[in-house]
Short mmCIF file of C-alpha atoms in Angstrom, two decimals:
data_model
loop_
_atom_site.label_atom_id
_atom_site.label_comp_id
_atom_site.label_asym_id
_atom_site.label_seq_id
_atom_site.Cartn_x
_atom_site.Cartn_y
_atom_site.Cartn_z
CA UNK A 12 77.63 96.24 114.99
CA UNK A 13 81.33 95.39 114.32
CA UNK A 14 81.79 92.27 112.29
CA UNK A 15 84.82 89.78 111.85
CA UNK A 16 87.16 91.24 109.16
CA UNK A 17 86.18 94.94 109.84
CA UNK A 18 89.21 97.48 110.21
CA UNK A 19 89.00 99.41 113.47
CA UNK A 20 90.89 102.33 115.06
CA UNK A 21 91.72 101.66 118.75
CA UNK A 22 92.23 104.93 120.50
CA UNK A 23 93.92 104.66 124.11
CA UNK A 24 94.92 107.09 126.57
CA UNK A 25 97.34 109.90 125.84
CA UNK A 26 96.09 109.93 122.15
CA UNK A 27 97.79 106.69 121.23
CA UNK A 28 96.14 105.01 118.14
CA UNK A 29 96.32 101.66 116.53
CA UNK A 30 94.75 100.32 113.11
CA UNK A 31 93.76 96.68 113.55
CA UNK A 32 91.57 94.06 111.89
CA UNK A 33 89.00 92.17 114.09
CA UNK A 34 90.22 88.64 113.99
CA UNK A 35 91.05 85.80 116.12
CA UNK A 36 94.42 87.39 117.38
CA UNK A 37 95.64 89.58 119.98
CA UNK A 38 97.24 93.15 119.47
CA UNK A 39 100.51 93.81 121.17
CA UNK A 40 100.71 97.39 122.58
CA UNK A 41 102.71 98.82 125.55
CA UNK A 42 99.35 99.28 127.28
CA UNK A 43 98.81 95.34 127.25
CA UNK A 44 97.43 92.67 124.90
CA UNK A 45 94.17 93.68 123.19
CA UNK A 46 91.80 90.72 122.17
CA UNK A 47 90.69 91.63 118.61
CA UNK A 48 88.23 88.92 118.52
CA UNK A 49 86.52 90.31 121.66
CA UNK A 50 85.65 93.45 119.46
CA UNK A 51 83.35 91.52 117.20
CA UNK A 52 79.76 92.15 117.91
CA UNK A 53 80.36 95.32 119.84
CA UNK A 54 78.92 98.80 118.78
CA UNK A 55 81.12 101.50 117.24
CA UNK A 56 82.36 103.68 119.98
CA UNK A 57 82.50 100.90 122.59
CA UNK A 58 85.34 100.41 124.84
CA UNK A 59 87.55 97.39 125.16
CA UNK A 60 90.30 96.73 127.83
CA UNK A 61 93.57 95.32 127.47
CA UNK A 62 95.01 92.46 129.70
CA UNK A 63 96.29 95.14 131.95
CA UNK A 64 93.03 96.79 132.12
CA UNK A 65 93.82 99.69 129.95
CA UNK A 66 90.77 101.11 127.93
CA UNK A 67 90.72 101.40 124.24
CA UNK A 68 87.75 103.20 122.44
CA UNK A 69 86.86 101.33 119.23
CA UNK A 70 86.28 103.84 116.42
CA UNK A 71 85.36 103.40 112.55
CA UNK A 72 88.58 104.44 110.66
CA UNK A 73 88.13 107.63 108.49
CA UNK A 74 90.32 108.94 105.66
CA UNK A 75 92.45 111.22 108.20
CA UNK A 76 93.35 107.90 110.12
CA UNK A 77 94.69 106.33 106.93
CA UNK A 78 96.92 109.48 106.36
CA UNK A 79 98.44 109.00 109.83
CA UNK A 80 98.76 105.29 110.10
CA UNK A 81 99.24 103.59 106.53
CA UNK A 82 102.67 102.50 105.29
CA UNK A 83 104.24 105.37 103.41
CA UNK A 84 106.58 105.02 100.17
CA UNK A 85 107.46 108.76 100.51
CA UNK A 86 105.85 112.01 101.59
CA UNK A 87 102.11 112.14 100.75
CA UNK A 88 100.15 115.21 99.71
CA UNK A 89 99.13 117.17 102.99
CA UNK A 90 95.30 116.96 104.08
CA UNK A 91 95.27 120.81 103.59
CA UNK A 92 96.20 120.36 99.87
CA UNK A 93 93.86 117.41 99.60
CA UNK A 94 91.01 119.42 101.18
CA UNK A 95 91.56 122.23 98.45
CA UNK A 96 91.45 119.77 95.63
CA UNK A 97 88.20 118.43 96.85
CA UNK A 98 86.79 121.95 97.55
CA UNK A 99 87.83 123.46 94.23
CA UNK A 100 86.84 120.50 91.95
CA UNK A 101 83.50 119.89 93.79
CA UNK A 102 84.16 116.13 94.10
CA UNK A 103 81.04 114.30 94.66
CA UNK A 104 79.66 110.54 94.76
CA UNK A 105 78.69 110.72 91.02
CA UNK A 106 82.25 111.47 89.88
CA UNK A 107 84.68 109.13 88.21
CA UNK A 108 88.27 110.01 88.93
CA UNK A 109 91.66 109.57 87.17
CA UNK A 110 94.53 109.88 89.68
CA UNK A 111 98.17 109.72 88.65
CA UNK A 112 101.28 109.53 90.94
CA UNK A 113 99.57 107.20 93.34
CA UNK A 114 102.60 106.90 95.81
CA UNK A 115 101.38 105.23 98.87
CA UNK A 116 97.91 105.76 97.90
CA UNK A 117 96.89 108.45 100.47
CA UNK A 118 95.14 110.82 97.98
CA UNK A 119 93.52 108.00 96.24
CA UNK A 120 92.10 106.84 99.51
CA UNK A 121 90.63 110.45 100.36
CA UNK A 122 89.04 110.61 97.01
CA UNK A 123 87.68 107.03 97.17
CA UNK A 124 85.85 107.78 100.39
CA UNK A 125 83.89 110.41 98.16
CA UNK A 126 83.89 109.58 94.37
CA UNK A 127 82.06 106.72 92.67
CA UNK A 128 85.28 105.37 91.08
CA UNK A 129 89.05 106.26 91.21
CA UNK A 130 91.59 104.74 88.85
CA UNK A 131 95.21 105.51 90.04
CA UNK A 132 98.34 105.09 88.00
CA UNK A 133 101.80 104.65 89.57
CA UNK A 134 105.03 103.98 87.43
CA UNK A 135 106.85 102.40 90.45
CA UNK A 136 105.94 98.89 91.01
CA UNK A 137 106.98 98.94 94.78
CA UNK A 138 104.77 101.82 95.26
CA UNK A 139 101.95 100.11 93.63
CA UNK A 140 102.26 97.18 95.95
CA UNK A 141 102.20 99.32 98.97
CA UNK A 142 99.19 101.51 97.67
CA UNK A 143 97.23 98.34 96.74
CA UNK A 144 97.73 97.08 100.29
CA UNK A 145 96.69 100.33 101.89
CA UNK A 146 93.65 100.72 99.67
CA UNK A 147 92.56 97.16 100.49
CA UNK A 148 93.17 97.96 104.26
CA UNK A 149 90.80 100.90 103.89
CA UNK A 150 88.19 98.60 102.43
CA UNK A 151 87.74 100.64 99.22
CA UNK A 152 86.55 98.37 96.30
CA UNK A 153 85.90 101.43 94.20
CA UNK A 154 89.62 102.46 94.15
CA UNK A 155 91.85 100.65 91.55
CA UNK A 156 95.56 101.10 91.53
CA UNK A 157 97.36 100.31 88.15
CA UNK A 158 100.93 99.81 87.41
CA UNK A 159 101.74 102.23 84.46
CA UNK A 160 102.90 105.45 83.19
CA UNK A 161 100.05 107.91 82.71
CA UNK A 162 102.12 109.65 79.95
CA UNK A 163 101.73 106.45 77.89
CA UNK A 164 98.50 105.07 79.33
CA UNK A 165 96.36 108.28 78.92
CA UNK A 166 96.24 107.81 75.11
CA UNK A 167 94.68 104.25 75.71
CA UNK A 168 92.03 105.59 78.18
CA UNK A 169 88.51 106.04 76.91
CA UNK A 170 87.08 108.03 79.85
CA UNK A 171 85.48 110.16 80.33
CA UNK A 172 86.54 111.35 83.80
CA UNK A 173 84.95 114.16 85.85
CA UNK A 174 88.16 114.99 87.87
CA UNK A 175 91.81 114.24 87.17
CA UNK A 176 94.48 114.69 89.96
CA UNK A 177 98.17 114.73 89.12
CA UNK A 178 100.99 114.35 91.74
CA UNK A 179 103.82 113.60 89.49
CA UNK A 180 107.07 115.46 88.56
CA UNK A 181 106.47 115.35 84.75
CA UNK A 182 102.66 116.74 85.15
CA UNK A 183 103.16 119.42 82.49
CA UNK A 184 103.70 116.69 79.89
CA UNK A 185 100.47 114.83 80.89
CA UNK A 186 98.04 117.90 80.57
CA UNK A 187 97.18 117.64 76.79
CA UNK A 188 96.31 114.04 77.06
CA UNK A 189 94.23 114.69 80.26
CA UNK A 190 92.18 117.49 78.56
CA UNK A 191 91.04 114.77 76.02
CA UNK A 192 89.49 112.43 78.70
CA UNK A 193 88.09 114.90 80.77
CA UNK A 194 84.19 115.65 80.48
CA UNK A 195 83.01 118.89 79.38
CA UNK A 196 83.25 121.05 82.57
CA UNK A 197 85.44 118.51 84.32
CA UNK A 198 88.41 119.48 86.46
CA UNK A 199 92.13 118.95 86.50
CA UNK A 200 93.96 119.44 89.83
CA UNK A 201 97.72 119.15 89.66
CA UNK A 202 100.11 119.36 92.71
CA UNK A 203 103.53 120.87 92.16
CA UNK A 204 106.23 121.21 94.93
CA UNK A 205 108.18 123.87 93.22
CA UNK A 206 107.57 127.33 91.45
CA UNK A 207 109.10 126.09 88.32
CA UNK A 208 107.18 122.95 87.99
CA UNK A 209 103.99 124.90 88.85
CA UNK A 210 104.55 127.45 86.03
CA UNK A 211 105.32 124.67 83.48
CA UNK A 212 101.95 123.22 84.42
CA UNK A 213 100.15 126.48 84.06
CA UNK A 214 101.67 127.02 80.64
CA UNK A 215 100.64 123.47 79.52
CA UNK A 216 96.88 124.17 80.87
CA UNK A 217 96.87 127.31 78.88
CA UNK A 218 98.16 125.63 75.66
CA UNK A 219 95.68 122.67 76.04
CA UNK A 220 92.75 125.04 75.97
CA UNK A 221 91.12 124.83 79.36
CA UNK A 222 88.34 127.31 79.88
CA UNK A 223 89.45 128.64 83.20
CA UNK A 224 92.39 128.01 85.50
CA UNK A 225 94.16 129.14 88.61
CA UNK A 226 97.30 128.45 90.75
CA UNK A 227 97.16 128.40 94.49
CA UNK A 228 99.23 127.72 97.56
CA UNK A 229 97.50 126.63 100.85
CA UNK A 230 99.32 127.65 104.06
CA UNK A 231 98.48 126.16 107.38
CA UNK A 232 99.62 127.39 110.87
CA UNK A 233 98.79 125.46 113.99
CA UNK A 234 98.30 127.32 117.26
CA UNK A 235 100.64 126.22 120.12
CA UNK A 236 98.79 126.43 123.49
CA UNK A 237 101.06 126.33 126.61
CA UNK A 238 101.14 127.65 130.14
CA UNK A 239 102.69 130.87 129.09
CA UNK A 240 100.18 131.58 126.47
CA UNK A 241 98.92 130.82 122.89
CA UNK A 242 100.80 131.76 119.72
CA UNK A 243 101.10 130.47 116.11
CA UNK A 244 103.52 127.68 115.53
CA UNK A 245 106.79 128.47 114.06
CA UNK A 246 106.69 125.43 111.81
CA UNK A 247 106.54 126.24 108.08
CA UNK A 248 102.95 125.69 106.62
CA UNK A 249 103.79 125.67 103.00
CA UNK A 250 104.03 122.55 100.96
CA UNK A 251 103.44 123.13 97.35
CA UNK A 252 101.27 124.75 94.57
CA UNK A 253 98.04 123.40 93.21
CA UNK A 254 96.88 124.36 89.78
CA UNK A 255 93.10 123.91 89.18
CA UNK A 256 91.85 124.03 85.69
CA UNK A 257 88.31 123.42 84.20
CA UNK A 258 87.64 122.18 80.76
#
């Protein structure tokens, strides 16, 4: 049953979607007003109509929905890259994660839906404010967003952490400190938008003494389906490089 205060995803005709909280208010859409209080007590997957009679399916939001709908402070890491990090680190519900370069909190939200605990550091105070609101909207009490520079804070952290993720310009400088707070067998995953940064991170990983490591790029190409036929999209599917290192 859906309860008051729950966050819901309302999906309407044409693929239009809206994130909303169940409360004593009405959601204004171009398909009419939706009585959010009327969602309380419904089953997930139920349908509610706007005052214009337009149907909305009530869904439980997932991490992919937050990627699409939360407030952003910049370009977040793409799902294809997040998926590779989750797959190559073997992230699981027993893990405690250290994340640096929170941004709008998209990666922290994905990690928080899986891991036991996520501590995320962001140096920009405005980004911290936005990320905290996004994490709260996702209902994740196991994700903590902290304001601070990981290059300074890592020396104060006791850890240990099972997985560390870095999405920050100065990631190479953080690697040595990260090695100290990782559990034996733990993973570092660092995202780099440029070849030069990726190579500097790779050199830092080698110097720090990680047991094994690799740098990959994940490309994605959507199929365009039309009346004339089906073909790969011409949009570029490359975003960056991911260095995965195991202690």
